[in-house]
Amino acid sequence: MQLHSLAERMADYFQAGGDIMLPLFVLSLIMWTLAIVKSFRFMRERRREATPERSLDLFRGESSVCKAGLAQWQWDILSQYMEQRCEDQDLNRDMLDAMRMRQEFKAMRYIGTILILAAVAPLLGLLGTVTGMITTFDVISQFGTGNARALASGISEALVTTQSGLVVAVPGLLLGGFLFQRARKLRGRMELFCIRLQHQTEGMAR
Amino acid sequence: MRTLIVTYFFVLALSMPAYAQQWQQVAQQVTTVAGTVQENVRQTESIIAQERREISAEKNALQDSIDVRQKEFSTLKAQYDALLQQEKVLQEELAEQAHELKTIDGTIRTAAKQARDYFHESLTTPEFPQRETVLAEVLQPEKFPGLEGIQNLLTLLLEELQVSGTVARRTGSFIGTDGKDKTGDLLRIGSFTMAYRLPDGSLGFLRPGNDASTLVAVQGAPGWKLSGLMREYFEGKGTVFPVDISNGAAFTRLAQDQKGIYEWLSAGGLLVWPIILVGIAALVLVVERFYSLSKIRGNSDRNMATILGMVDNGKWKECRQFCREQSMYPTCRIIGHTLKYLGNTREIIENAFQEGLLKELPMLERFLPTLNVLAAVAPLLGLLGTVTGMINTFQIITVYGTGDPRMMSGGISEALVTTQLGLAVAVPIMILHHILERRVDKIIGDMEEKGTGFAVALMKLGKIKTREELDAAA
């Protein structure tokens, strides 16, 4: 019963917001999905991260155990590097850089999207405001200012969409910023990992 | 008494000379005269007494008469007062009755006016054109309608009551949607819905016109489904008829809601067109970008595998040939470019690769900055439109004042429509630009990785000389 009335109220709220509520809702859904997926991934990776020495040890053992024991990016860099590396240290470094760039790109994935969606949400809210005001003025041009009930529907449309846009945007921006910090730290760790990996393997024969 | 004295002195004077001679005689005579006089006096006295009696009798009689009259007068006065009292009471009663009558008159007039207003908006009025005259008679100023008038009014109202419970079909005329007089089948259901069917088959609803006894067609055609139901009913086949209980207001509102996109745009004024131009330009650029980038992405891994396979087997000719054939892909172009420098030092090969990459970059990032600028410009144009619209509004306010909100709505709708359009254009451009940028970043990262992989493959085959080797060769 409680849930039912909540759903009803949500439906009312949606109805009051007009057409803009649907894209806004879809947008917030995508944004939150991405944010949740991304933060879960970050958390899992962080737990499985290992030092370069330990990863090398693991790599020398069973490769399937190694894959399960390391973070995804560590495994990717390690396996590719060990497979492709050659005697030339400079080339090795360049290769590692290229691999790291790819992993960094993966780490930053979706964060830009989350931020852009959070930036777009208030714009959509503003669009809803303007649409609501147009409805209001249409009503004024038809019935004059006397019909308060008709006026209120347009105004509520304007306000509800603005509100929803902000409600979507503010946590989105916070989440995006938080994830951005996480990704930047991860990039720092990747760089460190690569440098130490190279040092470790310097004198190693293939 | 005076007579007595005069007579006495006269007798004395007469008797004076003959006093001596005739004293006796005189004395006798005097006695006689005295006797006569006394007689006279007595007589006179008696007369006086009698007259006095008569007078007093008369006086008494008169007094009686006065008393009687007085009594009569007081009686009449009392009667008069009573009558006055009565008159006053009656007057009050009269005033009261007149007030009541006035109230009744007022009530009837009010009822008649209400009835006139009601009939004015009633769909049944065109069927009863005599209503107007009856009402006009009742509503004559300075004249009591009388029992007949009241009865007529009552009849009209009862008639309306009766008619509003019936469904009536007739042939009549009305004012069509184009403002011309039309004649067709009319159908009235109760007093709230009226529809027409023209001989050419077009259907629609009617509403009462501005003056009674005319009907006006409601703007906006009923939908296909409603038309079917209505036609069936008109032809006597169906039993269901759609009713419009809003007297046409719903249709007017619907017509307002179904405003075409052109009207919407023209409400936004001149600035709508540059915004639309920006939107179209952005759309074209986005479509172009998506098309060319989608071609690049799909094949790079497979091509690279082919190239590396060829390099491993030392098939340099085939590799060059393959890169030429697949030259629409930037990765192949870069590798083809790099292959020309085979046999040089690593630095030269890397530089060649970087050069090839730099050549490709503008092609990949083409239009993306433009797209960004367009996304920024669209809401700015919208804002410009807002300001322009508000300026128009305030100019109108300076001319006409704020009395009529309808006057201001033109400028305000201009302001709002441009803002709306600017935002509606900017939001998708922003999102699409972001997607494209991500894609380009990914492709560039992919290329760099491929380039390094290629260099490593060459290195393993010993196709890259170190500086010492090159110097030794030279």
XYZ file of C-alpha atoms in Angstrom:
680
model
C 0.000 0.000 0.000
C 2.825 2.296 0.950
C 4.714 1.345 -2.187
C 1.626 1.764 -4.267
C 1.033 5.283 -3.083
C 4.697 6.097 -3.629
C 4.485 4.829 -7.192
C 1.337 6.839 -7.679
C 3.038 9.956 -6.421
C 5.980 9.331 -8.697
C 3.617 8.944 -11.637
C 1.888 12.207 -10.676
C 5.218 13.935 -10.447
C 6.197 12.620 -13.849
C 2.943 13.725 -15.334
C 3.354 17.188 -13.877
C 6.747 17.515 -15.545
C 5.516 16.931 -19.080
C 7.450 15.562 -22.041
C 10.921 16.563 -20.870
C 10.760 14.163 -17.923
C 11.251 11.104 -20.128
C 14.653 12.077 -21.630
C 15.678 13.374 -18.233
C 14.768 10.061 -16.636
C 16.572 8.030 -19.311
C 19.596 10.285 -18.937
C 19.719 9.873 -15.194
C 19.253 6.126 -15.551
C 22.224 5.878 -17.927
C 24.294 8.149 -15.727
C 23.652 6.198 -12.552
C 24.178 2.852 -14.267
C 27.535 3.997 -15.592
C 28.534 5.462 -12.253
C 27.619 2.323 -10.315
C 29.282 0.013 -12.834
C 32.375 2.185 -12.822
C 32.713 2.420 -9.075
C 32.212 -1.347 -8.666
C 34.898 -1.945 -11.230
C 37.238 0.456 -9.470
C 36.621 -1.224 -6.144
C 37.215 -4.720 -7.500
C 40.380 -3.713 -9.338
C 41.738 -1.915 -6.306
C 41.303 -5.027 -4.186
C 43.135 -7.246 -6.674
C 45.980 -4.906 -7.420
C 49.399 -6.324 -6.597
C 52.955 -4.995 -6.553
C 55.035 -5.484 -9.719
C 57.306 -7.978 -7.950
C 54.409 -10.090 -6.849
C 52.773 -9.954 -10.263
C 55.975 -11.096 -11.902
C 56.164 -13.987 -9.471
C 52.604 -14.857 -10.228
C 53.241 -14.613 -13.951
C 56.060 -17.144 -13.744
C 53.650 -19.601 -12.165
C 50.343 -20.791 -13.625
C 48.989 -18.066 -15.975
C 45.317 -18.767 -15.186
C 45.985 -18.320 -11.460
C 47.815 -15.146 -12.284
C 44.916 -13.785 -14.320
C 42.503 -14.397 -11.469
C 44.851 -12.903 -8.899
C 45.672 -9.626 -10.626
C 43.719 -6.581 -11.596
C 42.547 -6.592 -15.182
C 44.864 -3.783 -16.285
C 47.868 -5.381 -14.593
C 47.238 -8.669 -16.332
C 46.766 -6.974 -19.691
C 49.992 -4.971 -19.453
C 51.988 -7.842 -18.024
C 50.907 -10.470 -20.523
C 51.323 -8.189 -23.526
C 54.640 -6.863 -22.353
C 56.108 -10.226 -21.525
C 55.042 -11.523 -24.862
C 56.241 -8.647 -27.002
C 59.259 -7.286 -25.216
C 62.655 -7.335 -26.869
C 66.238 -6.536 -26.015
C 66.045 -2.837 -26.791
C 65.182 -1.072 -23.523
C 64.053 2.160 -25.202
C 61.676 0.267 -27.418
C 60.419 -1.642 -24.435
C 59.673 1.627 -22.668
C 57.805 3.001 -25.650
C 55.842 -0.194 -25.896
C 54.931 -0.036 -22.240
C 53.878 3.582 -22.700
C 51.595 2.612 -25.541
C 50.076 -0.214 -23.498
C 49.686 2.053 -20.508
C 47.953 4.673 -22.632
C 45.428 2.096 -23.663
C 44.801 1.065 -20.066
C 44.563 4.689 -18.996
C 41.977 5.257 -21.693
C 40.050 2.309 -20.319
C 40.313 3.697 -16.794
C 38.886 7.026 -17.900
C 36.099 5.346 -19.775
C 32.540 6.480 -18.920
C 33.767 9.188 -16.550
C 33.609 11.830 -19.265
C 30.218 10.484 -20.236
C 28.963 10.772 -16.646
C 30.226 14.332 -16.400
C 28.738 15.332 -19.731
C 25.383 13.781 -18.808
C 25.454 15.637 -15.494
C 26.164 18.851 -17.368
C 23.351 18.209 -19.821
C 20.723 17.468 -17.156
C 20.246 21.081 -15.968
C 20.094 22.181 -19.589
C 17.264 19.708 -20.127
C 15.654 21.036 -16.958
C 15.936 24.548 -18.350
C 14.391 23.349 -21.579
C 11.494 21.990 -19.544
C 11.195 25.319 -17.744
C 10.932 27.171 -21.019
C 8.444 24.657 -22.375
C 6.352 25.049 -19.227
C 6.437 28.812 -19.500
C 5.327 28.580 -23.126
C 2.399 26.440 -22.003
C 1.607 29.033 -19.346
C 1.622 31.893 -21.802
C -0.466 29.909 -24.242
C -3.019 29.536 -21.485
C -2.815 33.274 -20.732
C -3.356 34.155 -24.365
C -6.405 31.900 -24.417
C -8.111 32.462 -21.103
C -6.401 35.530 -19.654
C -4.913 35.448 -16.182
C -8.218 34.478 -14.601
C -7.934 30.713 -14.925
C -5.516 29.906 -12.116
C -5.925 26.157 -12.479
C -4.801 26.151 -16.095
C -1.908 28.489 -15.294
C -0.722 26.225 -12.528
C -0.224 23.222 -14.811
C 2.264 25.099 -16.986
C 4.062 26.551 -14.014
C 4.302 23.200 -12.276
C 5.723 21.740 -15.479
C 8.373 24.448 -15.469
C 9.292 23.979 -11.842
C 9.198 20.193 -11.737
C 11.557 19.865 -14.708
C 14.004 22.412 -13.300
C 13.959 20.593 -10.006
C 14.451 17.204 -11.627
C 17.286 18.526 -13.779
C 19.107 19.799 -10.717
C 18.353 16.652 -8.746
C 19.946 14.620 -11.518
C 22.864 16.975 -12.088
C 24.207 17.611 -8.603
C 24.891 13.976 -7.561
C 26.056 13.296 -11.109
C 28.681 16.013 -10.920
C 29.799 14.871 -7.464
C 30.015 11.227 -8.568
C 31.806 12.182 -11.773
C 34.328 14.251 -9.843
C 34.874 11.467 -7.335
C 35.393 8.866 -10.059
C 37.689 11.260 -11.910
C 39.914 11.497 -8.834
C 39.942 7.720 -8.527
C 40.916 7.363 -12.178
C 43.707 9.927 -11.813
C 45.160 8.054 -8.861
C 44.857 4.799 -10.807
C 46.784 6.371 -13.670
C 49.530 7.347 -11.278
C 49.684 3.786 -9.992
C 49.789 2.449 -13.557
C 52.749 4.657 -14.389
C 54.544 3.513 -11.274
C 53.760 -0.113 -12.063
C 55.136 0.206 -15.585
C 58.374 1.861 -14.482
C 59.011 -0.748 -11.820
C 58.066 -3.569 -14.141
C 60.645 -2.402 -16.618
C 63.302 -2.148 -13.939
C 62.478 -5.625 -12.756
C 62.729 -7.156 -16.191
C 65.759 -5.184 -17.346
C 68.342 -7.869 -17.087
C 65.938 -10.710 -17.661
C 66.316 -12.924 -20.662
C 63.219 -13.688 -22.679
C -89.937 105.404 37.777
C -88.840 108.370 35.685
C -92.268 108.673 34.283
C -93.591 108.665 37.772
C -91.322 111.560 38.785
C -91.994 113.614 35.661
C -95.658 113.116 36.080
C -95.418 114.141 39.703
C -93.549 117.338 38.885
C -95.989 118.153 36.094
C -98.924 117.708 38.369
C -97.181 119.909 40.902
C -96.596 122.698 38.422
C -100.147 122.588 37.197
C -101.588 122.584 40.619
C -99.342 125.433 41.850
C -101.508 128.470 40.788
C -104.759 126.818 41.565
C -103.497 125.532 44.876
C -105.834 127.572 46.825
C -108.917 127.231 44.974
C -109.046 123.899 43.799
C -106.749 122.097 46.317
C -109.490 119.712 47.074
C -110.054 119.042 43.519
C -106.511 118.875 42.811
C -105.889 116.610 45.678
C -108.553 114.404 44.285
C -107.191 114.593 40.850
C -103.731 113.856 42.148
C -104.997 110.891 43.941
C -106.640 109.732 40.736
C -103.547 110.389 38.709
C -101.472 108.717 41.343
C -103.760 105.818 41.232
C -103.474 105.754 37.431
C -99.762 106.019 37.637
C -99.645 103.283 40.143
C -101.823 101.283 37.911
C -99.481 102.001 35.035
C -96.516 101.082 37.171
C -98.076 97.903 38.131
C -98.927 97.207 34.600
C -95.427 98.002 33.472
C -93.927 95.916 36.191
C -96.027 93.018 35.274
C -95.046 93.440 31.647
C -91.407 93.547 32.666
C -91.805 90.509 34.803
C -93.453 88.696 32.041
C -90.799 89.624 29.562
C -88.149 88.582 31.993
C -89.786 85.280 32.340
C -90.001 84.876 28.636
C -86.345 85.748 28.143
C -85.149 83.392 30.776
C -87.261 80.678 29.294
C -85.739 81.413 25.921
C -82.272 81.383 27.444
C -82.886 78.041 29.022
C -84.071 76.708 25.749
C -80.964 77.973 24.011
C -78.705 76.552 26.721
C -80.320 73.193 26.252
C -79.766 73.398 22.564
C -76.071 74.275 23.049
C -75.600 71.355 25.360
C -77.120 69.030 22.870
C -74.893 70.347 20.088
C -71.806 70.091 22.254
C -72.564 66.517 22.980
C -73.112 65.811 19.343
C -69.780 67.471 18.452
C -67.730 65.443 20.900
C -69.253 62.245 19.630
C -68.368 63.118 16.064
C -64.837 64.073 17.053
C -64.265 60.711 18.645
C -65.588 59.088 15.556
C -63.226 61.134 13.406
C -60.227 60.150 15.511
C -61.113 56.545 15.257
C -61.368 56.872 11.518
C -57.973 58.543 11.346
C -56.513 55.671 13.288
C -58.064 53.243 10.943
C -56.753 55.113 7.962
C -53.226 54.979 9.322
C -53.386 51.254 9.843
C -54.722 50.734 6.373
C -52.001 52.941 4.913
C -49.324 50.814 6.525
C -50.935 47.721 5.256
C -50.996 49.188 1.798
C -47.299 50.046 1.922
C -46.489 46.544 3.008
C -48.434 45.044 0.190
C -46.739 47.315 -2.332
C -43.299 46.164 -1.134
C -44.285 42.573 -1.540
C -45.504 43.274 -4.992
C -42.215 44.929 -5.883
C -40.305 41.883 -4.666
C -42.416 39.647 -6.805
C -41.845 41.884 -9.780
C -38.089 41.861 -9.196
C -38.025 38.100 -8.868
C -39.870 37.660 -12.102
C -37.562 40.066 -13.908
C -34.468 38.319 -12.575
C -35.849 34.967 -13.600
C -36.625 36.319 -17.038
C -33.125 37.748 -17.434
C -31.568 34.483 -16.332
C -33.767 32.653 -18.735
C -32.716 35.018 -21.522
C -29.019 34.423 -20.759
C -29.572 30.700 -20.581
C -31.554 30.534 -23.798
C -28.897 32.656 -25.421
C -26.371 29.888 -24.891
C -28.730 26.992 -25.294
C -28.565 24.740 -28.269
C -32.341 24.447 -28.299
C -33.037 28.120 -28.949
C -32.734 27.953 -32.748
C -35.730 25.602 -32.720
C -37.907 28.094 -30.837
C -37.489 31.542 -32.358
C -40.576 32.919 -30.493
C -38.760 32.808 -27.204
C -37.200 36.199 -27.754
C -40.538 38.022 -28.088
C -42.020 36.390 -25.003
C -39.036 37.324 -22.956
C -38.988 40.866 -24.314
C -42.588 41.304 -23.162
C -41.812 40.104 -19.658
C -38.750 42.271 -19.511
C -40.520 45.532 -20.497
C -39.360 48.198 -18.063
C -41.803 50.073 -15.761
C -44.523 47.566 -16.290
C -45.620 44.700 -14.134
C -45.565 41.547 -16.244
C -48.871 40.369 -14.923
C -50.106 36.872 -14.507
C -50.012 36.214 -18.210
C -46.358 37.152 -18.466
C -45.452 34.926 -15.551
C -47.293 32.055 -17.109
C -45.541 32.574 -20.444
C -42.155 32.557 -18.765
C -43.043 29.418 -16.907
C -44.144 27.759 -20.106
C -40.847 28.605 -21.781
C -38.837 27.140 -18.954
C -40.927 23.992 -18.762
C -40.621 23.626 -22.512
C -36.844 23.864 -22.258
C -36.896 21.301 -19.482
C -38.875 18.950 -21.654
C -36.821 19.535 -24.782
C -33.517 19.009 -22.978
C -34.533 15.428 -22.393
C -35.005 14.593 -26.040
C -32.943 13.815 -29.105
C -34.047 15.867 -32.078
C -33.184 15.672 -35.738
C -34.048 18.335 -38.225
C -32.767 20.119 -41.271
C -31.468 23.565 -40.590
C -28.833 26.128 -41.349
C -25.722 27.075 -39.442
C -22.452 28.933 -39.927
C -19.765 26.587 -41.205
C -16.107 26.435 -40.240
C -15.312 28.718 -43.156
C -17.786 31.358 -41.969
C -20.369 30.719 -44.671
C -23.996 29.750 -44.175
C -24.563 26.053 -44.635
C -27.644 23.874 -44.614
C -27.577 20.261 -43.538
C -28.901 17.610 -41.207
C -28.725 18.694 -37.587
C -28.829 16.413 -34.604
C -29.348 17.669 -31.090
C -28.898 15.490 -28.021
C -30.391 17.032 -24.930
C -29.153 20.546 -24.468
C -25.432 19.836 -24.517
C -24.438 18.315 -27.825
C -25.295 19.233 -31.353
C -23.771 17.865 -34.519
C -24.268 18.433 -38.206
C -23.922 16.463 -41.379
C -23.628 18.276 -44.672
C -24.912 16.770 -47.904
C -21.279 16.210 -48.976
C -20.796 13.929 -45.957
C -18.649 16.159 -43.780
C -19.434 15.931 -40.080
C -18.794 18.135 -37.109
C -20.053 19.548 -33.863
C -21.969 22.790 -33.372
C -22.049 25.368 -30.667
C -24.410 28.312 -30.062
C -23.424 31.480 -31.862
C -22.908 34.930 -30.447
C -26.527 35.954 -30.912
C -29.253 33.487 -30.098
C -30.876 31.510 -32.876
C -27.662 30.918 -34.819
C -25.373 27.904 -34.651
C -21.658 27.894 -35.386
C -19.579 24.897 -36.386
C -16.747 24.043 -34.013
C -13.281 24.302 -35.539
C -11.442 21.036 -35.909
C -12.757 17.848 -37.443
C -13.615 14.853 -35.289
C -11.297 11.930 -35.806
C -11.823 9.029 -38.150
C -13.327 6.778 -35.497
C -15.751 9.410 -34.162
C -16.791 10.278 -37.708
C -17.654 6.654 -38.365
C -19.877 6.463 -35.281
C -21.564 9.746 -36.128
C -22.209 8.769 -39.727
C -23.755 5.472 -38.675
C -26.079 7.271 -36.315
C -27.093 9.818 -38.935
C -27.898 7.002 -41.305
C -29.972 5.316 -38.629
C -27.729 2.278 -38.352
C -25.925 2.970 -35.107
C -27.200 3.526 -31.636
C -24.103 5.176 -30.255
C -23.281 8.818 -30.737
C -20.252 10.621 -29.315
C -21.163 13.641 -27.216
C -19.166 16.789 -26.641
C -20.173 17.945 -23.179
C -17.819 20.919 -23.263
C -19.815 22.790 -25.916
C -16.852 22.914 -28.279
C -14.263 24.104 -25.759
C -12.467 20.775 -25.860
C -12.120 20.908 -29.622
C -10.812 24.456 -29.521
C -8.262 23.409 -26.951
C -7.322 20.412 -29.057
C -6.859 22.588 -32.115
C -4.632 24.866 -30.016
C -2.585 21.883 -28.852
C -2.166 20.587 -32.363
C -0.431 23.763 -33.409
C 1.824 22.956 -36.318
C 5.589 23.119 -36.091
C 5.579 26.044 -38.486
C 3.370 28.138 -36.187
C 5.605 27.209 -33.307
C 8.676 28.351 -35.191
C 7.106 31.525 -36.492
C 6.239 32.463 -32.911
C 9.968 32.561 -32.224
C 10.714 35.426 -34.576
C 13.733 35.853 -36.836
C 16.358 34.313 -34.569
C 14.826 30.872 -34.953
C 16.359 30.461 -38.389
C 20.053 30.849 -37.433
C 19.493 28.371 -34.612
C 17.939 25.890 -37.024
C 20.842 26.510 -39.398
C 23.278 25.726 -36.595
C 21.334 22.566 -35.813
C 21.311 21.404 -39.441
C 25.028 22.129 -39.852
C 25.786 20.204 -36.665
C 23.616 17.307 -37.809
C 25.419 17.111 -41.154
C 28.826 17.197 -39.448
C 27.815 14.548 -36.925
C 26.504 12.232 -39.626
C 29.678 12.697 -41.642
C 31.877 12.014 -38.601
C 29.954 8.941 -37.548
C 30.143 7.555 -41.057
C 33.885 8.041 -41.515
C 34.837 7.002 -37.982
C 32.742 3.843 -38.081
C 34.657 2.766 -41.177
C 37.974 3.185 -39.401
C 37.286 1.366 -36.209
C 35.932 -1.925 -37.396
C 38.855 -3.192 -39.417
C 41.998 -2.047 -37.684
C 42.552 -5.154 -35.526
C 42.024 -7.581 -38.387
C 44.241 -5.586 -40.745
C 46.964 -5.367 -38.141
C 46.906 -9.129 -37.629
C 47.253 -9.643 -41.389
C 50.134 -7.150 -41.584
C 51.968 -8.648 -38.633
C 51.554 -12.125 -40.104
C 53.086 -10.939 -43.349
C 55.926 -9.168 -41.537
C 56.709 -12.265 -39.489
C 57.002 -14.312 -42.655
C 59.111 -11.617 -44.293
C 56.633 -11.004 -47.125
C 57.494 -7.333 -47.556
C 56.100 -6.974 -51.045
C 52.736 -8.418 -50.103
C 52.709 -6.248 -47.044
C 53.253 -3.067 -49.103
C 50.635 -4.238 -51.590
C 48.146 -4.904 -48.799
C 48.726 -1.476 -47.264
C 48.149 0.189 -50.636
C 44.939 -1.755 -51.165
C 43.607 -0.927 -47.726
C 44.694 2.695 -47.936
C 41.260 3.955 -46.823
C 42.225 2.902 -43.297
C 44.553 5.337 -41.547
C 46.474 2.593 -39.719
C 47.360 0.930 -43.017
C 48.339 4.288 -44.479
C 50.677 4.987 -41.587
C 52.261 1.542 -41.751
C 52.586 1.834 -45.502
C 54.334 5.149 -44.971
C 56.613 3.609 -42.327
C 57.513 0.620 -44.518
C 59.314 2.990 -46.887
C 61.921 3.614 -44.217
C 62.768 -0.060 -43.643
C 66.370 -0.712 -42.826
C 66.977 2.598 -41.082
C 67.612 3.235 -37.384
C 64.869 2.984 -34.848
C 64.666 6.738 -34.401
C 63.997 7.293 -38.081
C 61.319 4.636 -38.145
C 59.664 6.052 -35.078
C 59.785 9.537 -36.511
C 58.290 8.273 -39.741
C 55.523 6.668 -37.771
C 54.873 9.843 -35.787
C 54.813 11.827 -39.011
C 52.268 9.474 -40.466
C 50.192 9.791 -37.309
C 50.355 13.585 -37.413
C 49.144 13.489 -40.978
C 46.153 11.403 -39.965
C 45.196 13.414 -36.907
C 43.549 16.362 -38.702
C 41.452 13.956 -40.717
C 40.253 12.211 -37.560
C 39.610 15.334 -35.551
C 38.110 17.197 -38.449
C 34.919 19.158 -37.583
C 35.077 18.207 -33.917
C 36.123 21.735 -32.790
C 33.472 23.151 -35.126
C 30.908 20.898 -33.499
C 32.000 22.132 -30.111
C 31.619 25.749 -31.200
C 28.184 25.016 -32.651
C 27.099 23.428 -29.370
C 28.219 26.549 -27.542
C 26.667 28.950 -30.057
C 23.173 27.430 -30.122
C 22.185 28.339 -26.525
C 23.823 31.747 -26.955
C 21.615 32.399 -29.968
C 18.681 31.236 -27.891
C 19.661 33.693 -25.177
C 19.919 36.449 -27.775
C 16.386 35.566 -28.851
C 15.266 35.735 -25.218
C 16.651 39.230 -24.848
C 15.169 40.356 -28.153
C 11.795 38.994 -27.157
C 11.928 40.694 -23.767
C 12.856 44.002 -25.440
C 9.812 43.630 -27.684
C 7.665 42.888 -24.655
C 8.844 45.972 -22.810
C 8.315 48.124 -25.867
C 4.763 46.875 -25.988
C 4.392 47.609 -22.272
C 5.569 51.192 -22.795
C 2.962 51.638 -25.514
C -0.035 49.743 -24.144
C 0.712 49.269 -20.450
C 0.388 46.001 -18.613
C -3.384 45.893 -18.776
C -3.781 43.146 -21.324
C -1.495 40.151 -20.886
C -2.427 39.002 -24.356
C -0.573 41.943 -25.870
C 2.644 40.933 -24.146
C 2.465 37.254 -25.000
C 3.894 37.797 -28.504
C 7.249 39.043 -27.247
C 7.315 36.541 -24.429
C 6.619 33.614 -26.719
C 9.427 34.844 -28.975
C 11.770 34.881 -25.999
C 10.735 31.447 -24.822
C 10.643 29.684 -28.187
C 14.161 30.809 -29.092
C 15.495 29.718 -25.703
C 13.761 26.398 -26.048
C 15.061 25.834 -29.549
C 18.595 26.869 -28.610
C 18.665 24.379 -25.761
C 16.975 21.669 -27.779
C 19.674 22.050 -30.437
C 22.595 22.342 -28.029
C 21.893 19.324 -25.815
C 22.107 16.627 -28.527
C 25.112 18.316 -30.130
C 26.929 18.250 -26.803
C 26.235 14.568 -26.236
C 27.102 13.579 -29.803
C 30.296 15.628 -29.694
C 31.323 13.828 -26.573
C 30.693 10.422 -28.133
C 32.681 11.352 -31.235
C 35.548 12.711 -29.176
C 35.758 9.487 -27.201
C 35.795 7.538 -30.409
C 38.600 9.621 -31.899
C 40.659 9.302 -28.713
C 40.223 5.581 -28.847
C 41.304 5.385 -32.469
C 44.406 7.469 -31.812
C 45.377 5.309 -28.837
C 44.778 2.241 -30.967
C 47.028 3.578 -33.724
C 49.862 4.376 -31.372
C 49.685 0.898 -29.952
C 49.659 -0.647 -33.407
C 52.656 1.469 -34.369
C 54.643 0.273 -31.381
C 53.638 -3.306 -32.040
C 54.786 -2.921 -35.624
C 58.128 -1.467 -34.543
C 58.638 -4.339 -32.117
C 57.843 -6.857 -34.808
C 60.421 -5.246 -37.104
C 62.931 -5.203 -34.287
C 62.540 -8.889 -33.639
C 63.182 -9.648 -37.276
C 66.341 -7.558 -37.110
C 65.012 -5.212 -39.746
C 65.882 -2.241 -37.587
C 69.492 -1.384 -37.361
C 71.086 0.183 -34.349
C 73.073 3.344 -34.853
C 76.371 1.446 -34.671
C 75.296 -0.958 -37.390
C 74.211 1.901 -39.604
C 77.446 3.724 -39.074
C 79.368 0.550 -39.825
C 77.363 0.029 -43.013
C 78.036 3.593 -44.118
